[in-house]
Short mmCIF file of C-alpha atoms in Angstrom, two decimals:
data_model
loop_
_atom_site.label_atom_id
_atom_site.label_comp_id
_atom_site.label_asym_id
_atom_site.label_seq_id
_atom_site.Cartn_x
_atom_site.Cartn_y
_atom_site.Cartn_z
CA MET A 8 87.97 74.21 83.34
CA ALA A 9 91.13 76.05 82.33
CA VAL A 10 91.63 78.97 83.98
CA ASP A 11 91.37 80.74 80.26
CA SER A 12 88.71 79.56 79.46
CA LYS A 13 86.59 80.71 82.15
CA SER A 14 87.91 84.29 81.74
CA THR A 15 87.27 84.62 78.23
CA ASP A 16 83.74 85.21 78.76
CA PRO A 17 82.88 88.49 78.86
CA GLY A 18 80.04 88.24 81.39
CA ARG A 19 82.71 87.11 83.99
CA ALA A 20 84.97 89.94 82.26
CA GLY A 21 83.93 91.81 86.21
CA LYS A 22 86.06 88.76 88.04
CA MET A 23 89.84 88.78 87.43
CA PRO A 24 90.61 84.90 86.92
CA LEU A 25 93.29 83.73 90.40
CA ALA A 26 95.84 83.77 87.75
CA VAL A 27 96.51 87.30 87.84
CA HIS A 28 95.89 87.73 91.02
CA ILE A 29 99.03 84.99 91.76
CA LEU A 30 101.24 86.40 89.04
CA GLY A 31 100.99 89.82 90.90
CA LEU A 32 102.06 87.34 93.52
CA GLY A 33 105.37 87.30 91.29
CA ILE A 34 106.03 90.30 91.00
CA PHE A 35 105.28 91.02 94.94
CA THR A 36 108.30 88.30 95.45
CA GLN A 37 110.94 89.71 92.89
CA GLY A 38 110.06 92.76 92.38
CA THR A 39 111.21 93.55 96.48
CA SER A 40 114.62 91.96 95.60
CA GLU A 41 114.55 94.87 92.86
CA PHE A 42 113.95 97.24 95.01
CA MET A 43 115.10 96.25 98.68
CA LEU A 44 118.57 97.14 98.24
CA SER A 45 118.43 100.60 99.00
CA GLY A 46 118.06 99.59 102.18
CA LEU A 47 120.01 96.85 103.06
CA LEU A 48 123.85 99.39 101.14
CA PRO A 49 125.46 100.06 104.96
CA ASP A 50 124.99 96.16 106.31
CA MET A 51 126.40 94.39 102.81
CA ALA A 52 128.97 97.30 102.91
CA ASP A 53 130.89 95.92 105.93
CA ASP A 54 130.31 92.52 104.96
CA LEU A 55 131.86 92.55 101.89
CA GLY A 56 134.38 95.27 102.56
CA VAL A 57 133.26 97.35 99.44
CA SER A 58 132.87 101.08 99.38
CA ILE A 59 129.20 102.02 99.43
CA PRO A 60 129.33 102.84 96.02
CA ASP A 61 131.06 99.33 94.57
CA ALA A 62 127.61 98.32 96.72
CA GLY A 63 125.35 100.35 94.62
CA LEU A 64 126.77 99.39 91.43
CA LEU A 65 124.93 95.68 92.82
CA ILE A 66 121.64 97.98 92.15
CA SER A 67 123.15 99.58 88.67
CA ALA A 68 123.83 95.09 87.74
CA PHE A 69 119.97 94.23 87.97
CA ALA A 70 119.15 97.34 86.11
CA ILE A 71 121.02 96.56 83.59
CA GLY A 72 120.06 93.01 83.25
CA MET A 73 115.84 94.21 83.86
CA VAL A 74 116.86 95.88 80.29
CA VAL A 75 119.16 93.41 78.47
CA GLY A 76 117.00 90.92 79.88
CA ALA A 77 113.30 91.53 78.83
CA PRO A 78 113.95 90.84 75.00
CA LEU A 79 116.22 88.31 75.58
CA LEU A 80 114.17 85.79 77.93
CA ALA A 81 110.88 86.60 75.98
CA VAL A 82 112.83 85.24 72.48
CA ALA A 83 114.77 82.24 74.19
CA THR A 84 111.51 81.04 75.55
CA LEU A 85 108.93 82.27 73.14
CA SER A 86 107.76 78.57 71.96
CA TRP A 87 107.05 77.60 75.27
CA PRO A 88 104.37 76.74 76.98
CA ARG A 89 103.38 79.69 78.88
CA ARG A 90 103.25 78.61 82.59
CA THR A 91 106.75 76.26 81.60
CA ALA A 92 108.74 80.05 81.19
CA LEU A 93 106.87 81.12 84.65
CA VAL A 94 108.00 78.53 86.75
CA ALA A 95 111.53 77.78 85.03
CA LEU A 96 111.65 81.94 85.15
CA GLN A 97 111.17 81.99 88.84
CA ALA A 98 112.85 79.03 89.45
CA VAL A 99 115.90 80.22 88.48
CA PHE A 100 115.64 83.77 89.88
CA ILE A 101 115.83 81.34 93.35
CA ALA A 102 118.60 79.77 93.12
CA ALA A 103 120.49 82.88 92.03
CA HIS A 104 119.31 84.26 95.04
CA VAL A 105 120.26 81.11 97.55
CA VAL A 106 123.78 81.33 96.02
CA GLY A 107 123.80 84.94 96.51
CA ALA A 108 123.09 84.54 100.05
CA VAL A 109 125.99 82.37 100.73
CA ALA A 110 128.23 84.14 98.17
CA PRO A 111 131.45 84.40 100.50
CA GLY A 112 132.31 87.62 98.10
CA TYR A 113 131.16 90.35 96.00
CA GLY A 114 131.96 89.58 92.05
CA LEU A 115 129.65 86.09 93.30
CA LEU A 116 127.35 88.68 94.39
CA PHE A 117 127.37 90.91 91.49
CA ALA A 118 126.88 87.79 89.45
CA THR A 119 123.31 87.03 90.49
CA ARG A 120 122.06 90.18 90.71
CA ILE A 121 122.51 89.87 87.15
CA VAL A 122 121.24 86.06 87.12
CA SER A 123 118.41 87.90 88.71
CA ALA A 124 117.63 90.27 87.25
CA LEU A 125 117.61 87.90 83.67
CA ALA A 126 115.43 86.46 84.69
CA TYR A 127 112.12 88.42 87.28
CA ALA A 128 112.48 90.11 83.59
CA GLY A 129 112.11 87.20 81.47
CA PHE A 130 109.02 86.92 83.77
CA TRP A 131 107.40 90.19 83.31
CA GLY A 132 106.85 89.86 80.27
CA VAL A 133 105.61 86.54 79.86
CA ALA A 134 102.71 87.58 82.79
CA VAL A 135 102.27 90.28 81.26
CA ALA A 136 100.79 88.59 78.21
CA THR A 137 99.17 85.91 80.19
CA ALA A 138 97.49 88.57 82.24
CA VAL A 139 95.95 89.92 79.08
CA SER A 140 95.29 86.83 77.82
CA MET A 141 93.19 85.55 79.88
CA VAL A 142 90.82 88.04 79.88
CA PRO A 143 88.41 89.80 77.74
CA VAL A 144 89.60 93.71 76.35
CA SER A 145 88.13 94.86 78.30
CA ALA A 146 89.49 93.84 81.42
CA LYS A 147 93.15 93.79 80.38
CA GLY A 148 93.70 96.89 81.69
CA ARG A 149 92.60 95.85 85.04
CA ALA A 150 94.25 92.88 84.32
CA VAL A 151 97.77 94.55 83.93
CA ALA A 152 97.27 97.28 86.91
CA VAL A 153 96.77 93.59 89.24
CA VAL A 154 100.36 92.44 87.88
CA ALA A 155 101.81 95.40 88.21
CA GLY A 156 100.45 96.28 91.54
CA GLY A 157 101.88 93.18 92.86
CA LEU A 158 105.58 95.37 92.19
CA THR A 159 103.44 98.50 94.07
CA LEU A 160 103.11 96.04 97.54
CA ALA A 161 106.42 95.88 97.31
CA THR A 162 107.71 98.98 98.01
CA ILE A 163 104.66 99.71 100.20
CA VAL A 164 105.31 96.22 102.20
CA GLY A 165 108.14 93.96 100.28
CA VAL A 166 111.40 96.22 100.63
CA PRO A 167 110.28 98.49 104.65
CA ALA A 168 110.48 93.91 105.61
CA GLY A 169 113.66 93.07 103.65
CA THR A 170 114.95 96.59 105.67
CA VAL A 171 113.59 96.00 109.09
CA LEU A 172 114.69 91.88 108.61
CA SER A 173 118.48 92.98 107.30
CA GLN A 174 118.65 94.87 110.38
CA PHE A 175 118.08 92.10 112.44
CA ALA A 176 119.70 88.67 111.90
CA GLY A 177 121.47 90.84 108.31
CA TRP A 178 121.13 91.40 105.26
CA ARG A 179 121.69 87.73 103.77
CA ALA A 180 117.57 86.90 105.95
CA ALA A 181 116.10 89.30 103.74
CA PHE A 182 118.27 87.24 100.36
CA TRP A 183 116.78 84.15 101.81
CA ALA A 184 113.18 85.67 102.44
CA VAL A 185 112.64 86.49 98.84
CA ALA A 186 113.65 83.48 98.24
CA VAL A 187 111.36 81.05 100.15
CA LEU A 188 108.65 83.51 99.24
CA THR A 189 109.50 83.28 95.07
CA LEU A 190 109.79 79.75 96.10
CA VAL A 191 106.08 79.56 97.13
CA SER A 192 104.77 81.65 94.29
CA LEU A 193 106.43 79.13 91.82
CA PHE A 194 103.93 76.53 93.75
CA CYS A 195 100.99 78.96 93.29
CA SER A 196 101.75 79.10 89.69
CA VAL A 197 102.37 75.96 88.83
CA LEU A 198 98.42 75.37 90.26
CA ALA A 199 96.75 78.19 89.44
CA ILE A 200 97.56 78.71 85.58
CA PRO A 201 96.45 76.63 83.07
CA GLY A 202 99.38 74.60 81.66
CA GLY A 203 100.26 73.20 77.76
CA LYS A 204 98.90 74.60 74.91
CA GLY A 205 95.27 75.64 74.97
CA THR A 206 93.28 78.04 72.67
CA GLN A 207 94.34 80.84 74.62
CA GLU A 208 98.29 79.99 73.64
CA GLU A 209 98.26 80.09 70.17
CA THR A 210 101.27 79.42 68.46
CA ARG A 211 103.78 82.23 68.22
CA THR A 212 107.22 82.31 66.31
CA LEU A 213 109.75 85.29 65.93
CA THR A 214 108.97 85.43 62.55
CA SER A 215 105.77 86.40 63.06
CA GLU A 216 105.42 88.48 66.27
CA LEU A 217 108.54 90.26 64.55
CA ARG A 218 106.79 91.06 62.28
CA ALA A 219 103.76 92.37 63.60
CA MET A 220 105.92 94.86 66.05
CA ALA A 221 107.16 96.66 63.39
CA ARG A 222 103.97 99.53 64.29
CA PRO A 223 105.30 103.47 64.29
CA GLN A 224 102.54 103.95 67.22
CA LEU A 225 104.40 100.87 68.96
CA TRP A 226 107.54 101.57 68.66
CA LEU A 227 106.03 105.50 70.27
CA SER A 228 104.40 104.06 73.31
CA TYR A 229 108.05 102.59 73.85
CA ALA A 230 109.58 106.27 73.66
CA ILE A 231 106.17 107.09 75.91
CA THR A 232 106.83 104.88 79.25
CA ALA A 233 110.88 105.57 78.65
CA PHE A 234 109.89 109.51 79.75
CA ALA A 235 107.04 108.28 82.13
CA PHE A 236 108.08 106.04 84.39
CA GLY A 237 112.05 108.26 84.71
CA ALA A 238 110.31 110.94 85.20
CA VAL A 239 109.56 109.44 88.05
CA ILE A 240 112.01 107.11 88.74
CA VAL A 241 114.04 110.19 89.09
CA THR A 242 112.62 111.82 91.45
CA PHE A 243 111.66 109.29 93.95
CA SER A 244 115.69 107.93 93.44
CA TYR A 245 116.33 110.92 95.61
CA LEU A 246 113.85 111.64 97.48
CA ALA A 247 115.46 111.08 100.55
CA PRO A 248 118.39 113.79 99.99
CA VAL A 249 115.37 116.20 99.21
CA LEU A 250 113.12 115.43 102.36
CA THR A 251 116.80 115.85 104.87
CA ASP A 252 118.92 117.86 103.32
CA VAL A 253 116.13 120.48 101.81
CA THR A 254 112.74 119.93 103.52
CA GLY A 255 114.46 119.41 107.04
CA LEU A 256 113.03 116.38 107.65
CA SER A 257 114.20 114.15 109.98
CA GLU A 258 115.26 110.14 108.47
CA GLY A 259 113.03 108.42 111.25
CA TRP A 260 110.41 109.99 108.45
CA VAL A 261 111.69 109.32 105.16
CA PRO A 262 110.18 105.55 105.49
CA ALA A 263 106.80 107.33 106.87
CA VAL A 264 107.29 109.93 103.16
CA LEU A 265 108.34 107.06 101.02
CA SER A 266 104.96 104.49 102.07
CA LEU A 267 102.85 108.27 101.14
CA PHE A 268 104.59 107.50 97.83
CA GLY A 269 103.92 104.13 97.91
CA VAL A 270 100.06 104.85 98.66
CA GLY A 271 99.89 107.04 96.31
CA GLY A 272 101.39 104.68 93.97
CA LEU A 273 98.43 102.72 94.71
CA ILE A 274 95.83 104.73 94.45
CA GLY A 275 96.85 105.83 90.63
CA MET A 276 97.50 102.30 89.65
CA THR A 277 93.74 101.41 91.30
CA ILE A 278 91.98 104.24 89.34
CA GLY A 279 94.43 104.12 85.82
CA GLY A 280 93.37 100.06 85.63
CA ARG A 281 89.85 100.65 85.96
CA VAL A 282 90.45 103.89 82.68
CA ALA A 283 93.25 101.64 80.69
CA GLU A 284 90.79 100.36 78.05
CA SER A 285 88.22 102.94 78.04
CA HIS A 286 90.58 105.92 77.90
CA PRO A 287 93.82 105.69 77.10
CA ILE A 288 95.17 108.67 75.57
CA ARG A 289 93.55 110.43 78.19
CA THR A 290 94.62 109.03 81.16
CA LEU A 291 97.92 109.17 79.95
CA VAL A 292 97.64 113.19 79.23
CA LEU A 293 95.71 113.58 82.71
CA GLY A 294 98.22 111.77 85.00
CA LEU A 295 101.55 112.59 82.64
CA GLY A 296 100.08 116.84 82.94
CA GLY A 297 98.93 115.96 87.30
CA LEU A 298 103.55 114.19 86.69
CA VAL A 299 104.65 117.90 85.48
CA VAL A 300 102.76 119.80 88.26
CA ALA A 301 103.72 117.61 91.26
CA SER A 302 107.65 117.37 90.01
CA MET A 303 107.17 121.50 90.24
CA VAL A 304 105.13 121.90 93.05
CA LEU A 305 108.09 119.47 94.90
CA ALA A 306 110.75 121.87 92.79
CA LEU A 307 110.00 125.12 94.17
CA ALA A 308 108.60 124.39 97.17
CA ALA A 309 110.70 121.52 98.48
CA ARG A 310 112.09 123.65 101.39
CA ASN A 311 107.68 124.00 103.18
CA VAL A 312 106.56 120.64 104.79
CA THR A 313 104.00 120.15 104.12
CA VAL A 314 103.53 121.35 100.52
CA SER A 315 105.93 118.68 100.32
CA VAL A 316 104.55 116.00 101.49
CA VAL A 317 100.87 116.24 99.77
CA ALA A 318 103.71 116.40 96.77
CA VAL A 319 105.17 113.24 97.00
CA PHE A 320 101.56 111.51 97.64
CA PHE A 321 100.79 113.47 94.16
CA LEU A 322 104.11 112.27 92.51
CA GLY A 323 103.65 108.39 93.10
CA MET A 324 99.57 108.62 92.02
CA ALA A 325 100.18 110.67 89.18
CA GLY A 326 103.32 108.72 88.19
CA TYR A 327 101.57 105.33 88.41
CA VAL A 328 98.23 105.95 87.53
CA THR A 329 99.73 106.02 83.92
CA ASN A 330 101.22 102.73 84.52
CA PRO A 331 98.21 100.47 83.59
CA VAL A 332 97.92 102.18 80.26
CA LEU A 333 101.47 102.04 79.65
CA GLN A 334 100.97 97.76 80.01
CA SER A 335 98.62 97.62 77.94
CA ARG A 336 98.06 100.22 75.69
CA VAL A 337 101.26 97.88 72.89
CA PHE A 338 98.90 95.20 72.90
CA THR A 339 96.26 96.57 70.68
CA VAL A 340 98.40 98.53 68.98
CA ALA A 341 100.57 95.87 68.60
CA PRO A 342 97.97 92.76 68.98
CA GLY A 343 100.52 90.06 66.66
CA ALA A 344 103.23 89.82 69.31
CA PRO A 345 101.08 89.26 72.98
CA THR A 346 104.90 88.15 74.08
CA LEU A 347 107.46 89.98 72.74
CA VAL A 348 105.68 93.62 72.19
CA GLY A 349 105.49 93.61 76.71
CA ALA A 350 109.45 91.94 76.99
CA ALA A 351 110.57 94.95 74.68
CA ASN A 352 108.36 97.11 76.69
CA THR A 353 109.82 95.89 80.83
CA SER A 354 113.22 96.90 79.08
CA ALA A 355 111.24 100.47 77.96
CA PHE A 356 110.28 101.08 81.83
CA ASN A 357 114.18 100.34 82.69
CA ILE A 358 115.98 102.53 80.06
CA GLY A 359 113.92 105.05 82.14
CA ASN A 360 114.83 103.82 85.10
CA THR A 361 118.30 103.28 84.84
CA LEU A 362 119.13 107.19 82.91
CA ALA A 363 117.07 109.56 85.24
CA PRO A 364 118.62 108.37 87.92
CA LEU A 365 122.09 109.40 85.91
CA LEU A 366 120.40 113.03 84.73
CA GLY A 367 118.89 113.75 88.19
CA GLY A 368 122.90 112.51 88.59
CA LEU A 369 124.28 114.65 86.52
CA ALA A 370 121.99 117.36 87.70
CA ILE A 371 123.41 117.27 91.55
CA GLY A 372 126.39 117.45 90.37
CA ALA A 373 126.20 120.36 88.49
CA ASP A 374 125.51 122.29 91.70
CA TRP A 375 122.03 122.93 91.18
CA GLY A 376 121.19 121.31 94.77
CA TYR A 377 119.27 117.43 95.59
CA ALA A 378 115.34 120.12 94.08
CA SER A 379 116.83 119.95 90.58
CA VAL A 380 116.61 116.39 90.13
CA ALA A 381 112.51 117.30 90.53
CA TRP A 382 112.77 119.67 87.50
CA VAL A 383 114.90 116.99 84.69
CA GLY A 384 111.52 114.60 86.97
CA ALA A 385 109.20 117.42 85.11
CA ALA A 386 111.27 118.22 81.59
CA LEU A 387 110.63 114.47 81.56
CA GLY A 388 107.89 114.07 82.18
CA VAL A 389 106.88 116.92 79.31
CA LEU A 390 108.17 115.11 76.90
CA GLY A 391 106.26 111.90 77.57
CA LEU A 392 103.12 114.49 77.40
CA LEU A 393 104.44 115.72 73.46
CA GLY A 394 104.60 111.96 72.95
CA THR A 395 101.25 110.57 74.01
CA LEU A 396 99.87 114.14 72.41
CA TRP A 397 101.14 112.48 69.27
CA ALA A 398 99.96 109.08 70.17
CA GLY A 399 96.41 110.87 69.79
CA VAL A 400 97.19 112.14 66.48
CA LEU A 401 98.64 109.26 65.22
CA GLN A 402 95.42 107.45 66.70
CA ARG A 403 92.45 109.41 65.55
CA ARG A 404 93.63 109.49 61.80
CA THR A 405 93.37 105.74 62.36
CA ASP A 406 90.58 105.90 63.57
CA ASN A 407 89.22 108.19 60.71
CA ALA A 408 91.00 105.53 57.59
CA PRO A 409 88.75 104.76 55.40
CA ALA A 410 87.46 101.68 55.63
CA ALA A 411 89.62 100.01 53.07
CA ALA A 412 91.81 99.16 55.76
CA PRO A 413 90.56 97.54 58.46
CA ASP A 414 93.33 94.79 59.07
CA LEU A 415 95.83 97.87 60.06
CA ARG A 416 92.90 100.29 61.56
CA GLN A 417 92.64 96.46 63.64
CA GLU A 418 96.10 97.19 65.48
CA LEU A 419 96.23 100.26 65.88
CA THR A 420 92.94 101.72 67.37
CA GLY A 421 92.65 101.44 70.26
CA ALA A 422 89.75 102.51 72.73
CA ASP A 423 88.14 106.12 72.56
CA VAL A 424 90.66 108.34 72.80
#
């Protein structure tokens, strides 16, 4: 029996299909590659004969590839069965990492990072759309949390493991490891994800999905996503120098504090997945409010070790409790575009991931100190919070609209505020 046929039964809402966990595995293996370069840069720069800032551009190349790749690959694979798209994108990702692992120079490695990001971005969009299509409405937020949880686990387990592996066997070994693990994920996808076009895999066209995306609420959600993720990632990007230069921790303690951030993120993701469908707006308000408070506390008390460490934990928890809502709500707002809305949302996350660290860098460059990045995070969080409050107003207007427009209400109305 196909996995998705089971998952549509509301009576099975409490049991998450195996395929959803497999999709999370795919995000884990590829997400490890997204972030692991932060621990590999010195080794890579020395081996490739470039400066560390030039090596750092490999991270920027991946982020830009994610922004461009999500909608581009979603359109390119729109008419494909989802399993076919997922497997093909993973195959491209694996090939790019194999080439990257043996690349003799910087230029070819740079190109493989862009190709990897394009494939990974496409996989993100299709994976989330696949996950939410395989479960009842009441479990969509939890399904997104399981898939997105793969990225949280990548920051807790995958990235540190890649760093340790590179210290013993070189940075190329980390690339080989990601390729092998992604290959395992590919085979699991073939076995667990239904193929063909069953009842859950309706015919999708670019025109129909673009038409379904013409919703002001949807684009407001994208803006909230960019602000919310940017608010947490700007502080996370510069957390190491904040901890060493301002808080006064030794470098040996930095990985432990970063792991604590990841644990907070995992807890937040789990909580968010449980309440994403029942209270989406309320979850966003509380999460963004907590993110603003945690950022302000870190900015004000960065020199206090205990307060800083506790603030980092709550920064991770508040930053990621909103993630399942940000990922799943777009499917409620625009249900007629299940592939493109998820892909565009991936781009929104990566716009925040790209621009927020740039703003943090400008604050540091203005001699405001490393702790100023937390103020930038607080400001972005406030913008996300204002957007969320406006989304709540629009949703209430839709809920109170006359029954003469049932189709519009069905498309715009999420769960209870």
